Amino acid sequence: MGKYNLTALRVRQTALNQAATGKFKVLPTWVKALGDIPPSQVLVRNQPQQHQLVRQRVKTIPGSSKTQAVFEAQEKRTKPKKTSRLFQPVEIKFEEDQLRKEFFRDHPWELARPRVLIESSGKDFESHDWSRGIQQPGKRLDGESVVQRQLWLLNNVPDMTKSAAYDIARREFYKLRLQEDIERRVAAEEAEATGATFGPTLLDVGMQLENQEYERWKEWAKMEAQVQEQKAAAFTGAPEVATPSEESVEEATTEERATQ
């Protein structure tokens, strides 16, 4: 059929013909399954369906004190795609994706905190009730807690805006983080009072590594300066002048002081 290659569609028939001619005695196990579920005969690929972002909001009915849940569909902007990406699967996005992006953009150091991936089972909603607050039993406080708390406020509190929900969730998050810092500092002071000794802190270790790197750079800079001076002297034809090292300068200074 011209440019169409139908070899893959006829693979079952090819296997049956080879078995009939005696090429192999036992049919492959996939032949029966392929006969029950044959491949598609449609040679034209359709573009994937575009998914809309649906948001739930609780709004007050005008003229009354009652509230109702409203589902808003946010239309996506369709951008022209390249021919090679025309039939790729559509990216599925959720509302909390944008909330998560904004939080970690404002708090990048939260990504540096260690996390245990096994804590996320995919069914956290069964044991967590975000209406009670940002702190949940059995879950460590992290950025995901802020995102889920903000999402619950947006979906359940009447006339709640995105910025107001973000402020409420952040206020609760900062309060608990401050409480953790105080508890950690008090525990360290109690341990030191009972005779415990702690090693160098992360800041001390970082300063030591920085000092070592600085000393290594000083040695490299001296060598590079000498090489540059020798190249300049060779180019101009002037006699090379030996640059006194720090040790020779210190020895000369010591001798002068001794003679005085």
PDB file of C-alpha atoms in Angstrom:
ATOM      1  CA  MET A   1       0.000   0.000   0.000  1.00  0.00           C
ATOM      2  CA  GLY A   2       2.599   2.492  -0.995  1.00  0.00           C
ATOM      3  CA  LYS A   3       4.341   4.124   1.908  1.00  0.00           C
ATOM      4  CA  TYR A   4       2.316   2.301   4.590  1.00  0.00           C
ATOM      5  CA  ASN A   5       4.099  -0.626   6.243  1.00  0.00           C
ATOM      6  CA  LEU A   6       1.515  -3.184   7.402  1.00  0.00           C
ATOM      7  CA  THR A   7       3.996  -5.784   8.624  1.00  0.00           C
ATOM      8  CA  ALA A   8       3.058  -5.220  12.271  1.00  0.00           C
ATOM      9  CA  LEU A   9      -0.657  -5.723  11.525  1.00  0.00           C
ATOM     10  CA  ARG A  10       0.015  -9.044   9.834  1.00  0.00           C
ATOM     11  CA  VAL A  11       2.361 -10.485  12.454  1.00  0.00           C
ATOM     12  CA  ARG A  12      -0.266 -13.004  13.671  1.00  0.00           C
ATOM     13  CA  GLN A  13      -1.029 -14.229  10.188  1.00  0.00           C
ATOM     14  CA  THR A  14       2.691 -14.532   9.517  1.00  0.00           C
ATOM     15  CA  ALA A  15       3.127 -16.657  12.654  1.00  0.00           C
ATOM     16  CA  LEU A  16       0.228 -18.936  11.619  1.00  0.00           C
ATOM     17  CA  ASN A  17       1.677 -19.385   8.135  1.00  0.00           C
ATOM     18  CA  GLN A  18       5.091 -20.241   9.550  1.00  0.00           C
ATOM     19  CA  ALA A  19       3.502 -22.797  11.887  1.00  0.00           C
ATOM     20  CA  ALA A  20       1.587 -24.328   8.962  1.00  0.00           C
ATOM     21  CA  THR A  21       4.785 -24.732   6.965  1.00  0.00           C
ATOM     22  CA  GLY A  22       6.476 -26.451   9.896  1.00  0.00           C
ATOM     23  CA  LYS A  23       8.961 -23.742  10.812  1.00  0.00           C
ATOM     24  CA  PHE A  24       8.118 -24.233  14.492  1.00  0.00           C
ATOM     25  CA  LYS A  25       5.923 -26.810  16.166  1.00  0.00           C
ATOM     26  CA  VAL A  26       4.506 -24.794  19.079  1.00  0.00           C
ATOM     27  CA  LEU A  27       2.760 -21.503  18.485  1.00  0.00           C
ATOM     28  CA  PRO A  28       3.942 -18.521  20.550  1.00  0.00           C
ATOM     29  CA  THR A  29       1.797 -17.687  23.552  1.00  0.00           C
ATOM     30  CA  TRP A  30       0.925 -14.262  22.185  1.00  0.00           C
ATOM     31  CA  VAL A  31      -0.811 -15.591  19.051  1.00  0.00           C
ATOM     32  CA  LYS A  32      -4.055 -16.464  20.841  1.00  0.00           C
ATOM     33  CA  ALA A  33      -4.122 -13.178  22.761  1.00  0.00           C
ATOM     34  CA  LEU A  34      -3.509 -11.247  19.560  1.00  0.00           C
ATOM     35  CA  GLY A  35      -6.421 -13.063  17.934  1.00  0.00           C
ATOM     36  CA  ASP A  36      -8.764 -12.095  20.792  1.00  0.00           C
ATOM     37  CA  ILE A  37      -7.531  -8.495  20.920  1.00  0.00           C
ATOM     38  CA  PRO A  38      -6.415  -7.582  17.412  1.00  0.00           C
ATOM     39  CA  PRO A  39      -4.460  -4.379  16.755  1.00  0.00           C
ATOM     40  CA  SER A  40      -6.234  -1.293  15.505  1.00  0.00           C
ATOM     41  CA  GLN A  41      -6.915  -1.116  11.792  1.00  0.00           C
ATOM     42  CA  VAL A  42      -7.190   2.667  11.738  1.00  0.00           C
ATOM     43  CA  LEU A  43      -4.152   4.173  10.067  1.00  0.00           C
ATOM     44  CA  VAL A  44      -5.005   7.807  10.833  1.00  0.00           C
ATOM     45  CA  ARG A  45      -3.960   9.124  14.247  1.00  0.00           C
ATOM     46  CA  ASN A  46      -6.185  11.615  15.987  1.00  0.00           C
ATOM     47  CA  GLN A  47      -4.927  14.405  18.191  1.00  0.00           C
ATOM     48  CA  PRO A  48      -5.301  13.763  21.935  1.00  0.00           C
ATOM     49  CA  GLN A  49      -8.200  15.330  23.754  1.00  0.00           C
ATOM     50  CA  GLN A  50      -7.457  18.596  25.526  1.00  0.00           C
ATOM     51  CA  HIS A  51      -8.186  18.526  29.256  1.00  0.00           C
ATOM     52  CA  GLN A  52      -9.556  21.528  31.100  1.00  0.00           C
ATOM     53  CA  LEU A  53      -8.523  22.631  34.561  1.00  0.00           C
ATOM     54  CA  VAL A  54     -11.605  22.431  36.814  1.00  0.00           C
ATOM     55  CA  ARG A  55     -11.557  24.390  40.078  1.00  0.00           C
ATOM     56  CA  GLN A  56     -14.022  24.150  42.962  1.00  0.00           C
ATOM     57  CA  ARG A  57     -15.038  27.320  44.793  1.00  0.00           C
ATOM     58  CA  VAL A  58     -17.660  28.084  47.444  1.00  0.00           C
ATOM     59  CA  LYS A  59     -19.416  31.388  46.834  1.00  0.00           C
ATOM     60  CA  THR A  60     -22.166  33.256  48.619  1.00  0.00           C
ATOM     61  CA  ILE A  61     -25.460  33.592  46.729  1.00  0.00           C
ATOM     62  CA  PRO A  62     -26.216  37.297  46.117  1.00  0.00           C
ATOM     63  CA  GLY A  63     -29.101  38.531  48.258  1.00  0.00           C
ATOM     64  CA  SER A  64     -28.936  35.678  50.770  1.00  0.00           C
ATOM     65  CA  SER A  65     -26.605  34.170  53.342  1.00  0.00           C
ATOM     66  CA  LYS A  66     -26.536  30.742  51.675  1.00  0.00           C
ATOM     67  CA  THR A  67     -23.490  29.376  49.916  1.00  0.00           C
ATOM     68  CA  GLN A  68     -23.113  27.039  46.999  1.00  0.00           C
ATOM     69  CA  ALA A  69     -20.252  25.128  45.403  1.00  0.00           C
ATOM     70  CA  VAL A  70     -19.281  26.375  41.962  1.00  0.00           C
ATOM     71  CA  PHE A  71     -17.075  24.502  39.526  1.00  0.00           C
ATOM     72  CA  GLU A  72     -15.084  26.726  37.222  1.00  0.00           C
ATOM     73  CA  ALA A  73     -13.443  25.404  34.073  1.00  0.00           C
ATOM     74  CA  GLN A  74     -10.319  27.257  33.071  1.00  0.00           C
ATOM     75  CA  GLU A  75      -9.663  27.148  29.362  1.00  0.00           C
ATOM     76  CA  LYS A  76      -6.140  26.279  28.311  1.00  0.00           C
ATOM     77  CA  ARG A  77      -4.292  28.227  25.725  1.00  0.00           C
ATOM     78  CA  THR A  78      -3.599  25.982  22.779  1.00  0.00           C
ATOM     79  CA  LYS A  79      -0.174  26.653  21.339  1.00  0.00           C
ATOM     80  CA  PRO A  80       0.829  25.438  17.899  1.00  0.00           C
ATOM     81  CA  LYS A  81       3.000  22.354  18.218  1.00  0.00           C
ATOM     82  CA  LYS A  82       5.772  21.054  16.069  1.00  0.00           C
ATOM     83  CA  THR A  83       5.023  18.174  13.748  1.00  0.00           C
ATOM     84  CA  SER A  84       7.155  15.802  15.821  1.00  0.00           C
ATOM     85  CA  ARG A  85       5.169  16.676  18.984  1.00  0.00           C
ATOM     86  CA  LEU A  86       1.712  16.770  17.443  1.00  0.00           C
ATOM     87  CA  PHE A  87       0.563  13.399  18.786  1.00  0.00           C
ATOM     88  CA  GLN A  88       2.279  13.411  22.152  1.00  0.00           C
ATOM     89  CA  PRO A  89       0.088  12.819  25.241  1.00  0.00           C
ATOM     90  CA  VAL A  90      -1.474  15.924  26.725  1.00  0.00           C
ATOM     91  CA  GLU A  91       0.102  17.151  29.940  1.00  0.00           C
ATOM     92  CA  ILE A  92      -2.328  16.751  32.829  1.00  0.00           C
ATOM     93  CA  LYS A  93      -2.240  19.561  35.376  1.00  0.00           C
ATOM     94  CA  PHE A  94      -3.982  20.039  38.691  1.00  0.00           C
ATOM     95  CA  GLU A  95      -4.716  23.161  40.674  1.00  0.00           C
ATOM     96  CA  GLU A  96      -2.257  22.297  43.436  1.00  0.00           C
ATOM     97  CA  ASP A  97       0.579  22.211  40.891  1.00  0.00           C
ATOM     98  CA  GLN A  98       0.504  25.999  40.609  1.00  0.00           C
ATOM     99  CA  LEU A  99       0.149  26.397  44.395  1.00  0.00           C
ATOM    100  CA  ARG A 100       3.132  24.106  44.931  1.00  0.00           C
ATOM    101  CA  LYS A 101       5.207  26.050  42.395  1.00  0.00           C
ATOM    102  CA  GLU A 102       4.471  29.385  44.076  1.00  0.00           C
ATOM    103  CA  PHE A 103       5.272  28.114  47.576  1.00  0.00           C
ATOM    104  CA  PHE A 104       8.644  26.583  46.703  1.00  0.00           C
ATOM    105  CA  ARG A 105       9.514  29.647  44.648  1.00  0.00           C
ATOM    106  CA  ASP A 106       9.055  31.757  47.798  1.00  0.00           C
ATOM    107  CA  HIS A 107      10.679  29.146  50.089  1.00  0.00           C
ATOM    108  CA  PRO A 108      13.467  27.444  48.090  1.00  0.00           C
ATOM    109  CA  TRP A 109      15.265  26.192  51.215  1.00  0.00           C
ATOM    110  CA  GLU A 110      12.306  23.947  52.041  1.00  0.00           C
ATOM    111  CA  LEU A 111      13.470  21.718  49.188  1.00  0.00           C
ATOM    112  CA  ALA A 112      16.786  21.206  51.015  1.00  0.00           C
ATOM    113  CA  ARG A 113      15.107  19.522  53.981  1.00  0.00           C
ATOM    114  CA  PRO A 114      15.445  15.708  53.953  1.00  0.00           C
ATOM    115  CA  ARG A 115      12.314  13.800  53.075  1.00  0.00           C
ATOM    116  CA  VAL A 116      11.295  10.157  53.239  1.00  0.00           C
ATOM    117  CA  LEU A 117       9.555   9.286  49.992  1.00  0.00           C
ATOM    118  CA  ILE A 118       7.828   6.264  51.472  1.00  0.00           C
ATOM    119  CA  GLU A 119       5.668   8.589  53.581  1.00  0.00           C
ATOM    120  CA  SER A 120       3.575   9.459  50.501  1.00  0.00           C
ATOM    121  CA  SER A 121       1.335   6.469  49.830  1.00  0.00           C
ATOM    122  CA  GLY A 122      -1.088   8.200  47.474  1.00  0.00           C
ATOM    123  CA  LYS A 123      -3.957   7.770  49.956  1.00  0.00           C
ATOM    124  CA  ASP A 124      -3.027  10.481  52.429  1.00  0.00           C
ATOM    125  CA  PHE A 125      -6.466  12.050  52.078  1.00  0.00           C
ATOM    126  CA  GLU A 126      -7.968   9.084  53.950  1.00  0.00           C
ATOM    127  CA  SER A 127      -6.053   9.828  57.156  1.00  0.00           C
ATOM    128  CA  HIS A 128      -5.594  13.606  56.915  1.00  0.00           C
ATOM    129  CA  ASP A 129      -8.269  16.166  57.664  1.00  0.00           C
ATOM    130  CA  TRP A 130      -7.045  19.569  56.469  1.00  0.00           C
ATOM    131  CA  SER A 131     -10.018  21.340  58.018  1.00  0.00           C
ATOM    132  CA  ARG A 132      -8.393  20.952  61.469  1.00  0.00           C
ATOM    133  CA  GLY A 133      -5.214  22.816  60.536  1.00  0.00           C
ATOM    134  CA  ILE A 134      -1.894  22.404  58.832  1.00  0.00           C
ATOM    135  CA  GLN A 135      -0.466  19.939  61.365  1.00  0.00           C
ATOM    136  CA  GLN A 136      -1.666  16.384  60.755  1.00  0.00           C
ATOM    137  CA  PRO A 137      -1.004  13.261  62.843  1.00  0.00           C
ATOM    138  CA  GLY A 138       1.536  10.938  61.264  1.00  0.00           C
ATOM    139  CA  LYS A 139       2.800  13.499  58.751  1.00  0.00           C
ATOM    140  CA  ARG A 140       5.893  15.682  58.963  1.00  0.00           C
ATOM    141  CA  LEU A 141       5.457  19.391  58.423  1.00  0.00           C
ATOM    142  CA  ASP A 142       6.645  20.376  54.957  1.00  0.00           C
ATOM    143  CA  GLY A 143       5.690  22.442  51.933  1.00  0.00           C
ATOM    144  CA  GLU A 144       3.090  19.912  50.833  1.00  0.00           C
ATOM    145  CA  SER A 145       1.178  20.580  54.051  1.00  0.00           C
ATOM    146  CA  VAL A 146       0.912  24.254  53.100  1.00  0.00           C
ATOM    147  CA  VAL A 147      -0.305  23.355  49.615  1.00  0.00           C
ATOM    148  CA  GLN A 148      -2.994  20.959  50.834  1.00  0.00           C
ATOM    149  CA  ARG A 149      -4.157  23.364  53.538  1.00  0.00           C
ATOM    150  CA  GLN A 150      -4.399  26.216  51.026  1.00  0.00           C
ATOM    151  CA  LEU A 151      -6.289  24.005  48.573  1.00  0.00           C
ATOM    152  CA  TRP A 152      -8.790  23.003  51.265  1.00  0.00           C
ATOM    153  CA  LEU A 153      -9.396  26.651  52.168  1.00  0.00           C
ATOM    154  CA  LEU A 154      -9.990  27.527  48.518  1.00  0.00           C
ATOM    155  CA  ASN A 155     -12.423  24.651  47.999  1.00  0.00           C
ATOM    156  CA  ASN A 156     -14.440  24.941  51.217  1.00  0.00           C
ATOM    157  CA  VAL A 157     -14.328  28.490  52.665  1.00  0.00           C
ATOM    158  CA  PRO A 158     -16.885  30.848  51.089  1.00  0.00           C
ATOM    159  CA  ASP A 159     -15.485  33.716  48.994  1.00  0.00           C
ATOM    160  CA  MET A 160     -11.896  32.726  49.783  1.00  0.00           C
ATOM    161  CA  THR A 161      -9.251  34.206  47.503  1.00  0.00           C
ATOM    162  CA  LYS A 162      -5.975  32.608  46.523  1.00  0.00           C
ATOM    163  CA  SER A 163      -3.794  35.167  48.307  1.00  0.00           C
ATOM    164  CA  ALA A 164      -5.871  35.050  51.514  1.00  0.00           C
ATOM    165  CA  ALA A 165      -5.682  31.254  51.661  1.00  0.00           C
ATOM    166  CA  TYR A 166      -1.937  31.447  51.051  1.00  0.00           C
ATOM    167  CA  ASP A 167      -1.506  33.912  53.927  1.00  0.00           C
ATOM    168  CA  ILE A 168      -3.510  31.742  56.327  1.00  0.00           C
ATOM    169  CA  ALA A 169      -1.582  28.583  55.442  1.00  0.00           C
ATOM    170  CA  ARG A 170       1.783  30.369  55.658  1.00  0.00           C
ATOM    171  CA  ARG A 171       0.942  31.888  59.052  1.00  0.00           C
ATOM    172  CA  GLU A 172       0.195  28.435  60.470  1.00  0.00           C
ATOM    173  CA  PHE A 173       3.329  27.039  58.828  1.00  0.00           C
ATOM    174  CA  TYR A 174       5.620  29.751  60.248  1.00  0.00           C
ATOM    175  CA  LYS A 175       4.155  29.307  63.730  1.00  0.00           C
ATOM    176  CA  LEU A 176       4.896  25.573  63.763  1.00  0.00           C
ATOM    177  CA  ARG A 177       8.376  26.052  62.276  1.00  0.00           C
ATOM    178  CA  LEU A 178       9.194  28.569  65.028  1.00  0.00           C
ATOM    179  CA  GLN A 179       7.940  26.130  67.628  1.00  0.00           C
ATOM    180  CA  GLU A 180      10.199  23.401  66.203  1.00  0.00           C
ATOM    181  CA  ASP A 181      13.230  25.711  66.328  1.00  0.00           C
ATOM    182  CA  ILE A 182      12.554  26.611  69.961  1.00  0.00           C
ATOM    183  CA  GLU A 183      12.151  22.954  70.924  1.00  0.00           C
ATOM    184  CA  ARG A 184      15.396  22.062  69.141  1.00  0.00           C
ATOM    185  CA  ARG A 185      17.328  24.868  70.836  1.00  0.00           C
ATOM    186  CA  VAL A 186      15.977  23.984  74.290  1.00  0.00           C
ATOM    187  CA  ALA A 187      16.845  20.311  73.768  1.00  0.00           C
ATOM    188  CA  ALA A 188      20.429  21.243  72.820  1.00  0.00           C
ATOM    189  CA  GLU A 189      20.796  23.482  75.889  1.00  0.00           C
ATOM    190  CA  GLU A 190      19.462  20.744  78.188  1.00  0.00           C
ATOM    191  CA  ALA A 191      21.865  18.215  76.664  1.00  0.00           C
ATOM    192  CA  GLU A 192      24.840  20.560  77.147  1.00  0.00           C
ATOM    193  CA  ALA A 193      23.783  21.204  80.732  1.00  0.00           C
ATOM    194  CA  THR A 194      23.950  17.469  81.467  1.00  0.00           C
ATOM    195  CA  GLY A 195      27.440  17.109  79.974  1.00  0.00           C
ATOM    196  CA  ALA A 196      26.806  16.379  76.314  1.00  0.00           C
ATOM    197  CA  THR A 197      29.317  17.665  73.784  1.00  0.00           C
ATOM    198  CA  PHE A 198      28.546  18.356  70.166  1.00  0.00           C
ATOM    199  CA  GLY A 199      30.952  18.362  67.268  1.00  0.00           C
ATOM    200  CA  PRO A 200      31.455  21.203  64.819  1.00  0.00           C
ATOM    201  CA  THR A 201      28.313  22.622  63.317  1.00  0.00           C
ATOM    202  CA  LEU A 202      27.539  22.671  59.632  1.00  0.00           C
ATOM    203  CA  LEU A 203      28.640  26.292  59.522  1.00  0.00           C
ATOM    204  CA  ASP A 204      32.028  25.418  61.055  1.00  0.00           C
ATOM    205  CA  VAL A 205      32.546  22.567  58.616  1.00  0.00           C
ATOM    206  CA  GLY A 206      31.683  24.871  55.718  1.00  0.00           C
ATOM    207  CA  MET A 207      34.160  27.487  56.905  1.00  0.00           C
ATOM    208  CA  GLN A 208      36.917  24.873  57.197  1.00  0.00           C
ATOM    209  CA  LEU A 209      36.288  23.657  53.663  1.00  0.00           C
ATOM    210  CA  GLU A 210      36.265  27.239  52.423  1.00  0.00           C
ATOM    211  CA  ASN A 211      39.605  27.964  54.115  1.00  0.00           C
ATOM    212  CA  GLN A 212      41.166  24.861  52.597  1.00  0.00           C
ATOM    213  CA  GLU A 213      39.958  25.848  49.161  1.00  0.00           C
ATOM    214  CA  TYR A 214      41.276  29.387  49.654  1.00  0.00           C
ATOM    215  CA  GLU A 215      44.758  28.129  50.590  1.00  0.00           C
ATOM    216  CA  ARG A 216      44.776  25.843  47.575  1.00  0.00           C
ATOM    217  CA  TRP A 217      43.787  28.777  45.357  1.00  0.00           C
ATOM    218  CA  LYS A 218      46.605  30.919  46.811  1.00  0.00           C
ATOM    219  CA  GLU A 219      49.198  28.318  45.806  1.00  0.00           C
ATOM    220  CA  TRP A 220      47.704  28.066  42.341  1.00  0.00           C
ATOM    221  CA  ALA A 221      47.645  31.875  41.975  1.00  0.00           C
ATOM    222  CA  LYS A 222      51.361  32.109  42.922  1.00  0.00           C
ATOM    223  CA  MET A 223      52.298  29.545  40.302  1.00  0.00           C
ATOM    224  CA  GLU A 224      50.193  31.272  37.649  1.00  0.00           C
ATOM    225  CA  ALA A 225      51.748  34.674  38.483  1.00  0.00           C
ATOM    226  CA  GLN A 226      55.269  33.259  38.131  1.00  0.00           C
ATOM    227  CA  VAL A 227      54.404  31.628  34.804  1.00  0.00           C
ATOM    228  CA  GLN A 228      52.956  34.881  33.481  1.00  0.00           C
ATOM    229  CA  GLU A 229      56.041  36.860  34.562  1.00  0.00           C
ATOM    230  CA  GLN A 230      58.378  34.347  32.915  1.00  0.00           C
ATOM    231  CA  LYS A 231      56.406  34.498  29.687  1.00  0.00           C
ATOM    232  CA  ALA A 232      56.496  38.303  29.715  1.00  0.00           C
ATOM    233  CA  ALA A 233      60.268  38.310  30.378  1.00  0.00           C
ATOM    234  CA  ALA A 234      60.900  35.846  27.564  1.00  0.00           C
ATOM    235  CA  PHE A 235      58.830  37.935  25.162  1.00  0.00           C
ATOM    236  CA  THR A 236      60.587  41.234  25.967  1.00  0.00           C
ATOM    237  CA  GLY A 237      64.064  39.704  26.227  1.00  0.00           C
ATOM    238  CA  ALA A 238      64.678  41.131  29.701  1.00  0.00           C
ATOM    239  CA  PRO A 239      66.529  38.997  32.246  1.00  0.00           C
ATOM    240  CA  GLU A 240      64.277  36.961  34.451  1.00  0.00           C
ATOM    241  CA  VAL A 241      63.835  38.358  37.903  1.00  0.00           C
ATOM    242  CA  ALA A 242      63.205  35.791  40.548  1.00  0.00           C
ATOM    243  CA  THR A 243      60.268  36.726  42.690  1.00  0.00           C
ATOM    244  CA  PRO A 244      61.087  36.256  46.363  1.00  0.00           C
ATOM    245  CA  SER A 245      58.885  33.731  48.097  1.00  0.00           C
ATOM    246  CA  GLU A 246      57.141  34.349  51.387  1.00  0.00           C
ATOM    247  CA  GLU A 247      59.542  32.026  53.230  1.00  0.00           C
ATOM    248  CA  SER A 248      62.662  33.907  52.018  1.00  0.00           C
ATOM    249  CA  VAL A 249      61.082  37.227  52.948  1.00  0.00           C
ATOM    250  CA  GLU A 250      60.271  35.951  56.432  1.00  0.00           C
ATOM    251  CA  GLU A 251      63.853  34.589  56.860  1.00  0.00           C
ATOM    252  CA  ALA A 252      65.395  37.907  55.764  1.00  0.00           C
ATOM    253  CA  THR A 253      63.174  39.806  58.155  1.00  0.00           C
ATOM    254  CA  THR A 254      64.133  37.488  60.999  1.00  0.00           C
ATOM    255  CA  GLU A 255      67.876  37.940  60.290  1.00  0.00           C
ATOM    256  CA  GLU A 256      67.539  41.734  60.235  1.00  0.00           C
ATOM    257  CA  ARG A 257      65.783  41.710  63.577  1.00  0.00           C
ATOM    258  CA  ALA A 258      68.480  39.426  65.034  1.00  0.00           C
ATOM    259  CA  THR A 259      71.318  41.726  63.901  1.00  0.00           C
ATOM    260  CA  GLN A 260      69.600  44.755  65.372  1.00  0.00           C
TER     261      GLN A 260
END
